[in-house]
Amino acid sequence: AREMATGKAYLHQHRDIYGRPALVIKVQRHIIGEFPMDSSQRLCVHLIDQAVETAKAEGGEQVVGIFDLSGFEIARNADFVFARFLVLAFFEYYPRRVGQILMVDAPWVFQPAWLVISPLMRKYAALVRFVTAAEMRREFFTPTTAPPDMLG
């Protein structure tokens, strides 16, 4: 409950324009070592379960993952152990449930982290698209349904 209260990840109240539930991850709020790994993993699985169940309840199958990378710092936020778990959770435990991953407002310092993470994703790296907050809002949401904390 404490970790969820940080707002580091949540299921957005609106679907994207393709009808997919949107799982939003505020990467700058994930501080390496702030919470025990098993706590972060439980929160992750809970939110993915919630998103998948929402999709199924509405006749869909896929979700969109939105990673807000604004304010990302390598030393503070690049948790490669958790990133590996996240890749496994999305693509091994929930195969074909992720329709797209949006990496929003990635700063140049994210590039070394991406070089480590992308090989873990194997073929699923093709689902990743780097966008600005404005592109995410324009191409995936209506003006009234975009995540309000990602207004760019």
CSV table of N, CA and C in Angstrom, one decimal:
chain,number,residue,atom,x,y,z
A,1,ALA,N,0.8,-1.2,0.0
A,1,ALA,CA,0.0,0.0,0.0
A,1,ALA,C,0.9,1.3,0.0
A,2,ARG,N,2.0,1.2,0.8
A,2,ARG,CA,2.9,2.4,0.8
A,2,ARG,C,3.5,2.7,-0.5
A,3,GLU,N,3.9,1.6,-1.2
A,3,GLU,CA,4.6,1.8,-2.5
A,3,GLU,C,3.6,2.2,-3.5
A,4,MET,N,2.3,1.7,-3.5
A,4,MET,CA,1.3,2.2,-4.4
A,4,MET,C,1.0,3.7,-4.2
A,5,ALA,N,1.1,4.1,-3.0
A,5,ALA,CA,0.8,5.5,-2.7
A,5,ALA,C,1.8,6.5,-3.3
A,6,THR,N,3.0,6.0,-3.7
A,6,THR,CA,4.0,6.9,-4.3
A,6,THR,C,3.5,7.4,-5.7
A,7,GLY,N,2.5,6.7,-6.3
A,7,GLY,CA,2.1,7.1,-7.6
A,7,GLY,C,3.0,6.7,-8.7
A,8,LYS,N,4.0,5.8,-8.4
A,8,LYS,CA,5.0,5.4,-9.4
A,8,LYS,C,4.3,4.6,-10.5
A,9,ALA,N,3.2,4.0,-10.3
A,9,ALA,CA,2.5,3.2,-11.3
A,9,ALA,C,1.0,3.1,-11.0
A,10,TYR,N,0.2,3.2,-12.1
A,10,TYR,CA,-1.2,3.1,-11.9
A,10,TYR,C,-1.9,2.7,-13.2
A,11,LEU,N,-3.1,2.2,-13.0
A,11,LEU,CA,-3.9,1.9,-14.2
A,11,LEU,C,-4.7,3.2,-14.5
A,12,HIS,N,-4.5,3.8,-15.6
A,12,HIS,CA,-5.2,5.1,-16.0
A,12,HIS,C,-6.7,4.8,-16.2
A,13,GLN,N,-7.5,5.8,-15.8
A,13,GLN,CA,-8.9,5.6,-15.8
A,13,GLN,C,-9.5,5.6,-17.2
A,14,HIS,N,-8.8,6.0,-18.2
A,14,HIS,CA,-9.3,6.0,-19.6
A,14,HIS,C,-8.5,5.0,-20.5
A,15,ARG,N,-9.1,4.5,-21.5
A,15,ARG,CA,-8.5,3.6,-22.4
A,15,ARG,C,-7.8,4.5,-23.5
A,16,ASP,N,-6.8,4.0,-24.2
A,16,ASP,CA,-6.3,4.7,-25.3
A,16,ASP,C,-7.3,4.7,-26.5
A,17,ILE,N,-7.0,5.3,-27.6
A,17,ILE,CA,-8.0,5.4,-28.7
A,17,ILE,C,-8.2,4.0,-29.4
A,18,TYR,N,-7.4,3.0,-29.1
A,18,TYR,CA,-7.5,1.7,-29.6
A,18,TYR,C,-8.3,0.8,-28.6
A,19,GLY,N,-8.8,1.4,-27.5
A,19,GLY,CA,-9.6,0.7,-26.5
A,19,GLY,C,-8.8,-0.1,-25.5
A,20,ARG,N,-7.5,0.1,-25.4
A,20,ARG,CA,-6.7,-0.7,-24.5
A,20,ARG,C,-6.5,0.0,-23.2
A,21,PRO,N,-6.6,-0.7,-22.1
A,21,PRO,CA,-6.3,-0.1,-20.8
A,21,PRO,C,-4.9,0.4,-20.8
A,22,ALA,N,-4.6,1.5,-20.1
A,22,ALA,CA,-3.3,2.1,-20.1
A,22,ALA,C,-2.6,2.0,-18.7
A,23,LEU,N,-1.5,1.3,-18.7
A,23,LEU,CA,-0.8,1.1,-17.4
A,23,LEU,C,0.4,2.1,-17.5
A,24,VAL,N,0.3,3.1,-16.6
A,24,VAL,CA,1.3,4.2,-16.6
A,24,VAL,C,2.3,4.0,-15.5
A,25,ILE,N,3.6,4.1,-15.9
A,25,ILE,CA,4.7,3.9,-15.0
A,25,ILE,C,5.5,5.2,-15.0
A,26,LYS,N,5.6,5.9,-13.8
A,26,LYS,CA,6.3,7.1,-13.6
A,26,LYS,C,7.7,6.7,-13.1
A,27,VAL,N,8.7,6.5,-14.1
A,27,VAL,CA,10.0,5.9,-13.8
A,27,VAL,C,10.8,6.8,-12.7
A,28,GLN,N,10.7,8.1,-12.8
A,28,GLN,CA,11.4,8.9,-11.8
A,28,GLN,C,11.0,8.6,-10.4
A,29,ARG,N,9.8,8.1,-10.2
A,29,ARG,CA,9.3,7.8,-8.8
A,29,ARG,C,9.8,6.4,-8.3
A,30,HIS,N,10.4,5.6,-9.2
A,30,HIS,CA,11.0,4.3,-8.8
A,30,HIS,C,12.4,4.6,-8.3
A,31,ILE,N,12.6,4.6,-7.1
A,31,ILE,CA,13.9,4.9,-6.5
A,31,ILE,C,14.6,3.5,-6.2
A,32,ILE,N,15.7,3.2,-6.7
A,32,ILE,CA,16.4,2.0,-6.5
A,32,ILE,C,16.5,1.8,-5.0
A,33,GLY,N,16.1,0.6,-4.5
A,33,GLY,CA,16.2,0.2,-3.1
A,33,GLY,C,15.3,0.9,-2.1
A,34,GLU,N,14.4,1.8,-2.6
A,34,GLU,CA,13.5,2.4,-1.6
A,34,GLU,C,12.5,1.4,-1.0
A,35,PHE,N,12.1,0.4,-1.8
A,35,PHE,CA,11.2,-0.6,-1.3
A,35,PHE,C,11.8,-2.0,-1.6
A,36,PRO,N,11.5,-3.0,-0.7
A,36,PRO,CA,12.0,-4.3,-1.0
A,36,PRO,C,11.5,-4.8,-2.4
A,37,MET,N,12.4,-5.6,-3.1
A,37,MET,CA,12.1,-6.0,-4.5
A,37,MET,C,10.8,-6.8,-4.5
A,38,ASP,N,10.5,-7.6,-3.5
A,38,ASP,CA,9.3,-8.4,-3.6
A,38,ASP,C,8.0,-7.5,-3.5
A,39,SER,N,8.1,-6.4,-2.8
A,39,SER,CA,7.0,-5.4,-2.8
A,39,SER,C,6.8,-4.8,-4.1
A,40,SER,N,7.9,-4.4,-4.8
A,40,SER,CA,7.8,-3.8,-6.1
A,40,SER,C,7.2,-4.8,-7.1
A,41,GLN,N,7.6,-6.1,-7.0
A,41,GLN,CA,7.2,-7.1,-7.9
A,41,GLN,C,5.7,-7.4,-7.7
A,42,ARG,N,5.2,-7.4,-6.4
A,42,ARG,CA,3.8,-7.6,-6.1
A,42,ARG,C,3.0,-6.5,-6.7
A,43,LEU,N,3.4,-5.2,-6.6
A,43,LEU,CA,2.7,-4.1,-7.1
A,43,LEU,C,2.6,-4.2,-8.6
A,44,CYS,N,3.7,-4.6,-9.3
A,44,CYS,CA,3.8,-4.8,-10.7
A,44,CYS,C,2.7,-5.8,-11.2
A,45,VAL,N,2.7,-7.0,-10.6
A,45,VAL,CA,1.8,-8.1,-10.9
A,45,VAL,C,0.4,-7.6,-10.7
A,46,HIS,N,0.1,-7.0,-9.6
A,46,HIS,CA,-1.2,-6.5,-9.3
A,46,HIS,C,-1.7,-5.6,-10.4
A,47,LEU,N,-0.9,-4.6,-10.8
A,47,LEU,CA,-1.3,-3.7,-11.8
A,47,LEU,C,-1.5,-4.3,-13.2
A,48,ILE,N,-0.6,-5.2,-13.5
A,48,ILE,CA,-0.8,-5.9,-14.8
A,48,ILE,C,-2.0,-6.8,-14.8
A,49,ASP,N,-2.3,-7.5,-13.7
A,49,ASP,CA,-3.5,-8.3,-13.5
A,49,ASP,C,-4.7,-7.4,-13.7
A,50,GLN,N,-4.7,-6.2,-13.0
A,50,GLN,CA,-5.8,-5.3,-13.1
A,50,GLN,C,-6.0,-4.8,-14.5
A,51,ALA,N,-5.0,-4.5,-15.2
A,51,ALA,CA,-5.1,-4.0,-16.6
A,51,ALA,C,-5.6,-5.1,-17.5
A,52,VAL,N,-5.1,-6.3,-17.4
A,52,VAL,CA,-5.5,-7.4,-18.2
A,52,VAL,C,-7.0,-7.8,-18.0
A,53,GLU,N,-7.4,-7.8,-16.7
A,53,GLU,CA,-8.8,-8.1,-16.4
A,53,GLU,C,-9.7,-7.0,-16.9
A,54,THR,N,-9.3,-5.7,-16.9
A,54,THR,CA,-10.1,-4.6,-17.5
A,54,THR,C,-10.2,-4.8,-19.0
A,55,ALA,N,-9.1,-5.2,-19.6
A,55,ALA,CA,-9.2,-5.4,-21.1
A,55,ALA,C,-10.2,-6.6,-21.4
A,56,LYS,N,-10.1,-7.7,-20.6
A,56,LYS,CA,-10.9,-8.8,-20.9
A,56,LYS,C,-12.4,-8.5,-20.6
A,57,ALA,N,-12.6,-7.8,-19.6
A,57,ALA,CA,-14.0,-7.4,-19.2
A,57,ALA,C,-14.7,-6.6,-20.3
A,58,GLU,N,-13.9,-5.9,-21.1
A,58,GLU,CA,-14.4,-5.0,-22.1
A,58,GLU,C,-14.3,-5.7,-23.5
A,59,GLY,N,-14.0,-7.0,-23.5
A,59,GLY,CA,-13.9,-7.7,-24.8
A,59,GLY,C,-12.6,-7.6,-25.5
A,60,GLY,N,-11.6,-7.0,-24.8
A,60,GLY,CA,-10.3,-6.8,-25.4
A,60,GLY,C,-9.3,-7.8,-24.9
A,61,GLU,N,-8.1,-7.7,-25.5
A,61,GLU,CA,-7.0,-8.7,-25.0
A,61,GLU,C,-5.7,-8.0,-24.6
A,62,GLN,N,-5.5,-6.7,-25.1
A,62,GLN,CA,-4.2,-6.1,-24.9
A,62,GLN,C,-4.3,-4.9,-24.1
A,63,VAL,N,-3.1,-4.5,-23.5
A,63,VAL,CA,-2.9,-3.3,-22.8
A,63,VAL,C,-1.8,-2.5,-23.4
A,64,VAL,N,-1.7,-1.2,-23.1
A,64,VAL,CA,-0.6,-0.4,-23.5
A,64,VAL,C,0.2,0.0,-22.2
A,65,GLY,N,1.5,-0.1,-22.3
A,65,GLY,CA,2.3,0.3,-21.2
A,65,GLY,C,2.9,1.6,-21.5
A,66,ILE,N,2.8,2.6,-20.6
A,66,ILE,CA,3.3,3.9,-20.9
A,66,ILE,C,4.3,4.2,-19.8
A,67,PHE,N,5.6,4.3,-20.2
A,67,PHE,CA,6.7,4.6,-19.3
A,67,PHE,C,7.1,6.1,-19.4
A,68,ASP,N,6.7,6.9,-18.4
A,68,ASP,CA,7.1,8.3,-18.4
A,68,ASP,C,8.5,8.4,-17.9
A,69,LEU,N,9.4,8.7,-18.8
A,69,LEU,CA,10.8,8.8,-18.5
A,69,LEU,C,11.3,10.2,-18.2
A,70,SER,N,10.4,11.2,-18.1
A,70,SER,CA,10.9,12.5,-17.8
A,70,SER,C,11.5,12.5,-16.4
A,71,GLY,N,12.6,13.2,-16.2
A,71,GLY,CA,13.3,13.2,-14.9
A,71,GLY,C,14.1,12.0,-14.6
A,72,PHE,N,14.2,11.1,-15.5
A,72,PHE,CA,15.0,9.8,-15.3
A,72,PHE,C,16.5,10.1,-15.0
A,73,GLU,N,17.0,9.5,-14.0
A,73,GLU,CA,18.4,9.6,-13.6
A,73,GLU,C,19.0,8.2,-13.5
A,74,ILE,N,20.1,7.9,-14.2
A,74,ILE,CA,20.7,6.6,-14.2
A,74,ILE,C,20.9,6.1,-12.7
A,75,ALA,N,21.6,6.8,-11.9
A,75,ALA,CA,22.0,6.4,-10.6
A,75,ALA,C,20.8,6.2,-9.7
A,76,ARG,N,19.7,6.9,-9.9
A,76,ARG,CA,18.6,6.9,-9.0
A,76,ARG,C,17.5,5.9,-9.5
A,77,ASN,N,17.3,5.8,-10.8
A,77,ASN,CA,16.1,5.1,-11.3
A,77,ASN,C,16.4,3.9,-12.2
A,78,ALA,N,17.6,3.7,-12.6
A,78,ALA,CA,18.0,2.6,-13.5
A,78,ALA,C,18.1,1.3,-12.7
A,79,ASP,N,17.0,0.7,-12.4
A,79,ASP,CA,17.0,-0.6,-11.6
A,79,ASP,C,16.9,-1.7,-12.6
A,80,PHE,N,18.1,-2.3,-13.0
A,80,PHE,CA,18.1,-3.3,-14.0
A,80,PHE,C,17.6,-4.6,-13.5
A,81,VAL,N,17.6,-4.9,-12.2
A,81,VAL,CA,17.1,-6.1,-11.6
A,81,VAL,C,15.5,-6.1,-11.8
A,82,PHE,N,15.0,-4.9,-11.4
A,82,PHE,CA,13.5,-4.8,-11.6
A,82,PHE,C,13.1,-4.8,-13.0
A,83,ALA,N,13.9,-4.1,-13.9
A,83,ALA,CA,13.6,-4.0,-15.3
A,83,ALA,C,13.5,-5.4,-15.9
A,84,ARG,N,14.5,-6.3,-15.5
A,84,ARG,CA,14.4,-7.7,-16.0
A,84,ARG,C,13.2,-8.4,-15.5
A,85,PHE,N,12.8,-8.2,-14.3
A,85,PHE,CA,11.5,-8.8,-13.8
A,85,PHE,C,10.3,-8.2,-14.6
A,86,LEU,N,10.3,-7.0,-14.9
A,86,LEU,CA,9.2,-6.3,-15.6
A,86,LEU,C,9.1,-6.9,-17.0
A,87,VAL,N,10.2,-7.1,-17.7
A,87,VAL,CA,10.2,-7.7,-19.0
A,87,VAL,C,9.6,-9.1,-18.9
A,88,LEU,N,10.1,-9.9,-17.9
A,88,LEU,CA,9.5,-11.3,-17.7
A,88,LEU,C,8.0,-11.2,-17.4
A,89,ALA,N,7.6,-10.3,-16.6
A,89,ALA,CA,6.2,-10.2,-16.2
A,89,ALA,C,5.4,-9.9,-17.4
A,90,PHE,N,5.8,-8.9,-18.2
A,90,PHE,CA,5.0,-8.5,-19.4
A,90,PHE,C,4.9,-9.6,-20.4
A,91,PHE,N,6.1,-10.2,-20.8
A,91,PHE,CA,6.2,-11.0,-22.0
A,91,PHE,C,6.2,-12.5,-21.7
A,92,GLU,N,6.6,-12.9,-20.5
A,92,GLU,CA,6.6,-14.4,-20.3
A,92,GLU,C,5.3,-14.8,-19.5
A,93,TYR,N,4.9,-14.0,-18.5
A,93,TYR,CA,3.7,-14.4,-17.8
A,93,TYR,C,2.4,-13.9,-18.4
A,94,TYR,N,2.5,-12.9,-19.2
A,94,TYR,CA,1.3,-12.3,-19.9
A,94,TYR,C,1.6,-12.2,-21.4
A,95,PRO,N,1.9,-13.3,-22.1
A,95,PRO,CA,2.2,-13.2,-23.5
A,95,PRO,C,1.1,-12.7,-24.3
A,96,ARG,N,1.4,-11.9,-25.3
A,96,ARG,CA,0.5,-11.3,-26.3
A,96,ARG,C,-0.5,-10.4,-25.6
A,97,ARG,N,-0.4,-10.0,-24.4
A,97,ARG,CA,-1.3,-9.1,-23.7
A,97,ARG,C,-0.8,-7.6,-23.9
A,98,VAL,N,0.5,-7.4,-24.2
A,98,VAL,CA,1.0,-6.1,-24.4
A,98,VAL,C,0.9,-5.7,-25.8
A,99,GLY,N,0.1,-4.7,-26.2
A,99,GLY,CA,0.0,-4.3,-27.6
A,99,GLY,C,1.1,-3.3,-28.0
A,100,GLN,N,1.5,-2.5,-27.0
A,100,GLN,CA,2.5,-1.5,-27.3
A,100,GLN,C,3.1,-1.0,-26.0
A,101,ILE,N,4.4,-0.6,-26.1
A,101,ILE,CA,5.1,0.1,-25.0
A,101,ILE,C,5.5,1.5,-25.5
A,102,LEU,N,5.0,2.5,-24.8
A,102,LEU,CA,5.4,3.9,-25.1
A,102,LEU,C,6.5,4.4,-24.1
A,103,MET,N,7.6,4.8,-24.6
A,103,MET,CA,8.6,5.4,-23.8
A,103,MET,C,8.5,6.9,-24.0
A,104,VAL,N,8.0,7.6,-23.0
A,104,VAL,CA,7.7,9.0,-23.2
A,104,VAL,C,8.7,9.9,-22.6
A,105,ASP,N,9.1,10.9,-23.4
A,105,ASP,CA,10.1,11.9,-23.0
A,105,ASP,C,11.4,11.3,-22.4
A,106,ALA,N,11.9,10.4,-23.1
A,106,ALA,CA,13.2,9.7,-22.7
A,106,ALA,C,14.4,10.7,-22.8
A,107,PRO,N,15.1,11.0,-21.7
A,107,PRO,CA,16.2,11.9,-21.9
A,107,PRO,C,17.4,11.2,-22.4
A,108,TRP,N,18.4,11.9,-22.9
A,108,TRP,CA,19.6,11.3,-23.5
A,108,TRP,C,20.3,10.3,-22.5
A,109,VAL,N,20.2,10.6,-21.2
A,109,VAL,CA,20.8,9.7,-20.2
A,109,VAL,C,20.2,8.3,-20.2
A,110,PHE,N,19.0,8.2,-20.8
A,110,PHE,CA,18.3,6.9,-20.8
A,110,PHE,C,18.9,5.9,-21.8
A,111,GLN,N,19.7,6.5,-22.8
A,111,GLN,CA,20.2,5.6,-23.8
A,111,GLN,C,21.1,4.5,-23.3
A,112,PRO,N,22.0,4.6,-22.4
A,112,PRO,CA,22.8,3.5,-21.9
A,112,PRO,C,21.9,2.4,-21.2
A,113,ALA,N,20.9,2.9,-20.5
A,113,ALA,CA,19.9,1.9,-19.9
A,113,ALA,C,19.2,1.1,-20.9
A,114,TRP,N,18.8,1.8,-22.0
A,114,TRP,CA,18.0,1.1,-23.1
A,114,TRP,C,18.9,0.1,-23.7
A,115,LEU,N,20.2,0.4,-23.8
A,115,LEU,CA,21.1,-0.6,-24.4
A,115,LEU,C,21.2,-1.9,-23.6
A,116,VAL,N,21.0,-1.8,-22.3
A,116,VAL,CA,21.0,-3.0,-21.4
A,116,VAL,C,19.6,-3.7,-21.5
A,117,ILE,N,18.6,-2.9,-21.5
A,117,ILE,CA,17.2,-3.4,-21.4
A,117,ILE,C,16.7,-4.0,-22.7
A,118,SER,N,17.0,-3.4,-23.8
A,118,SER,CA,16.4,-3.9,-25.1
A,118,SER,C,16.8,-5.3,-25.4
A,119,PRO,N,18.0,-5.8,-25.2
A,119,PRO,CA,18.3,-7.2,-25.5
A,119,PRO,C,17.4,-8.2,-24.7
A,120,LEU,N,17.1,-7.8,-23.5
A,120,LEU,CA,16.3,-8.6,-22.6
A,120,LEU,C,14.9,-8.8,-23.2
A,121,MET,N,14.4,-7.9,-24.0
A,121,MET,CA,13.1,-7.9,-24.6
A,121,MET,C,13.0,-8.8,-25.8
A,122,ARG,N,14.1,-9.1,-26.4
A,122,ARG,CA,14.2,-9.9,-27.6
A,122,ARG,C,13.2,-9.4,-28.6
A,123,LYS,N,12.4,-10.2,-29.2
A,123,LYS,CA,11.5,-9.8,-30.3
A,123,LYS,C,10.5,-8.7,-29.8
A,124,TYR,N,10.2,-8.7,-28.5
A,124,TYR,CA,9.2,-7.7,-28.0
A,124,TYR,C,9.7,-6.3,-28.1
A,125,ALA,N,11.0,-6.1,-28.3
A,125,ALA,CA,11.5,-4.7,-28.4
A,125,ALA,C,10.9,-4.0,-29.6
A,126,ALA,N,10.3,-4.7,-30.5
A,126,ALA,CA,9.6,-4.1,-31.7
A,126,ALA,C,8.3,-3.4,-31.2
A,127,LEU,N,7.8,-3.7,-30.1
A,127,LEU,CA,6.6,-3.1,-29.5
A,127,LEU,C,6.9,-1.7,-28.9
A,128,VAL,N,8.1,-1.4,-28.8
A,128,VAL,CA,8.5,-0.2,-28.1
A,128,VAL,C,8.6,1.0,-29.1
A,129,ARG,N,8.0,2.1,-28.7
A,129,ARG,CA,8.1,3.3,-29.5
A,129,ARG,C,8.5,4.5,-28.5
A,130,PHE,N,9.5,5.2,-28.9
A,130,PHE,CA,9.9,6.4,-28.2
A,130,PHE,C,9.1,7.6,-28.7
A,131,VAL,N,8.4,8.3,-27.8
A,131,VAL,CA,7.5,9.4,-28.2
A,131,VAL,C,7.7,10.5,-27.2
A,132,THR,N,7.3,11.7,-27.6
A,132,THR,CA,7.2,12.8,-26.7
A,132,THR,C,5.8,12.7,-26.0
A,133,ALA,N,5.6,13.5,-24.9
A,133,ALA,CA,4.3,13.5,-24.2
A,133,ALA,C,3.3,14.0,-25.2
A,134,ALA,N,3.6,15.0,-26.0
A,134,ALA,CA,2.7,15.6,-27.0
A,134,ALA,C,2.2,14.6,-28.0
A,135,GLU,N,3.2,13.8,-28.5
A,135,GLU,CA,2.9,12.7,-29.5
A,135,GLU,C,2.0,11.6,-28.8
A,136,MET,N,2.3,11.3,-27.6
A,136,MET,CA,1.5,10.3,-26.9
A,136,MET,C,0.0,10.8,-26.8
A,137,ARG,N,-0.1,12.0,-26.3
A,137,ARG,CA,-1.5,12.6,-26.2
A,137,ARG,C,-2.2,12.6,-27.5
A,138,ARG,N,-1.5,13.1,-28.6
A,138,ARG,CA,-2.1,13.3,-29.9
A,138,ARG,C,-2.5,12.0,-30.6
A,139,GLU,N,-1.6,11.0,-30.5
A,139,GLU,CA,-1.7,9.8,-31.3
A,139,GLU,C,-2.4,8.6,-30.5
A,140,PHE,N,-2.5,8.7,-29.2
A,140,PHE,CA,-3.0,7.6,-28.5
A,140,PHE,C,-4.2,7.9,-27.6
A,141,PHE,N,-4.5,9.2,-27.4
A,141,PHE,CA,-5.6,9.6,-26.5
A,141,PHE,C,-6.4,10.8,-27.2
A,142,THR,N,-7.6,11.0,-26.6
A,142,THR,CA,-8.3,12.2,-27.0
A,142,THR,C,-7.9,13.4,-26.1
A,143,PRO,N,-8.2,14.6,-26.4
A,143,PRO,CA,-7.7,15.7,-25.5
A,143,PRO,C,-8.2,15.5,-24.1
A,144,THR,N,-9.4,14.9,-23.9
A,144,THR,CA,-9.9,14.7,-22.5
A,144,THR,C,-9.5,13.4,-21.8
A,145,THR,N,-8.9,12.5,-22.5
A,145,THR,CA,-8.6,11.2,-21.9
A,145,THR,C,-7.1,10.9,-21.6
A,146,ALA,N,-6.2,11.8,-22.0
A,146,ALA,CA,-4.8,11.6,-21.8
A,146,ALA,C,-4.5,11.6,-20.3
A,147,PRO,N,-3.5,10.9,-19.9
A,147,PRO,CA,-3.1,11.0,-18.4
A,147,PRO,C,-2.8,12.4,-18.0
A,148,PRO,N,-3.5,12.9,-17.0
A,148,PRO,CA,-3.3,14.4,-16.7
A,148,PRO,C,-1.9,14.7,-16.2
A,149,ASP,N,-1.2,13.8,-15.6
A,149,ASP,CA,0.1,14.0,-15.1
A,149,ASP,C,1.2,13.9,-16.2
A,150,MET,N,0.8,13.8,-17.4
A,150,MET,CA,1.7,13.7,-18.5
A,150,MET,C,1.4,14.7,-19.6
A,151,LEU,N,1.3,15.9,-19.2
A,151,LEU,CA,0.9,17.0,-20.2
A,151,LEU,C,2.1,17.6,-20.9
A,152,GLY,N,3.3,17.2,-20.6
A,152,GLY,CA,4.5,17.6,-21.3
A,152,GLY,C,4.9,19.0,-21.0
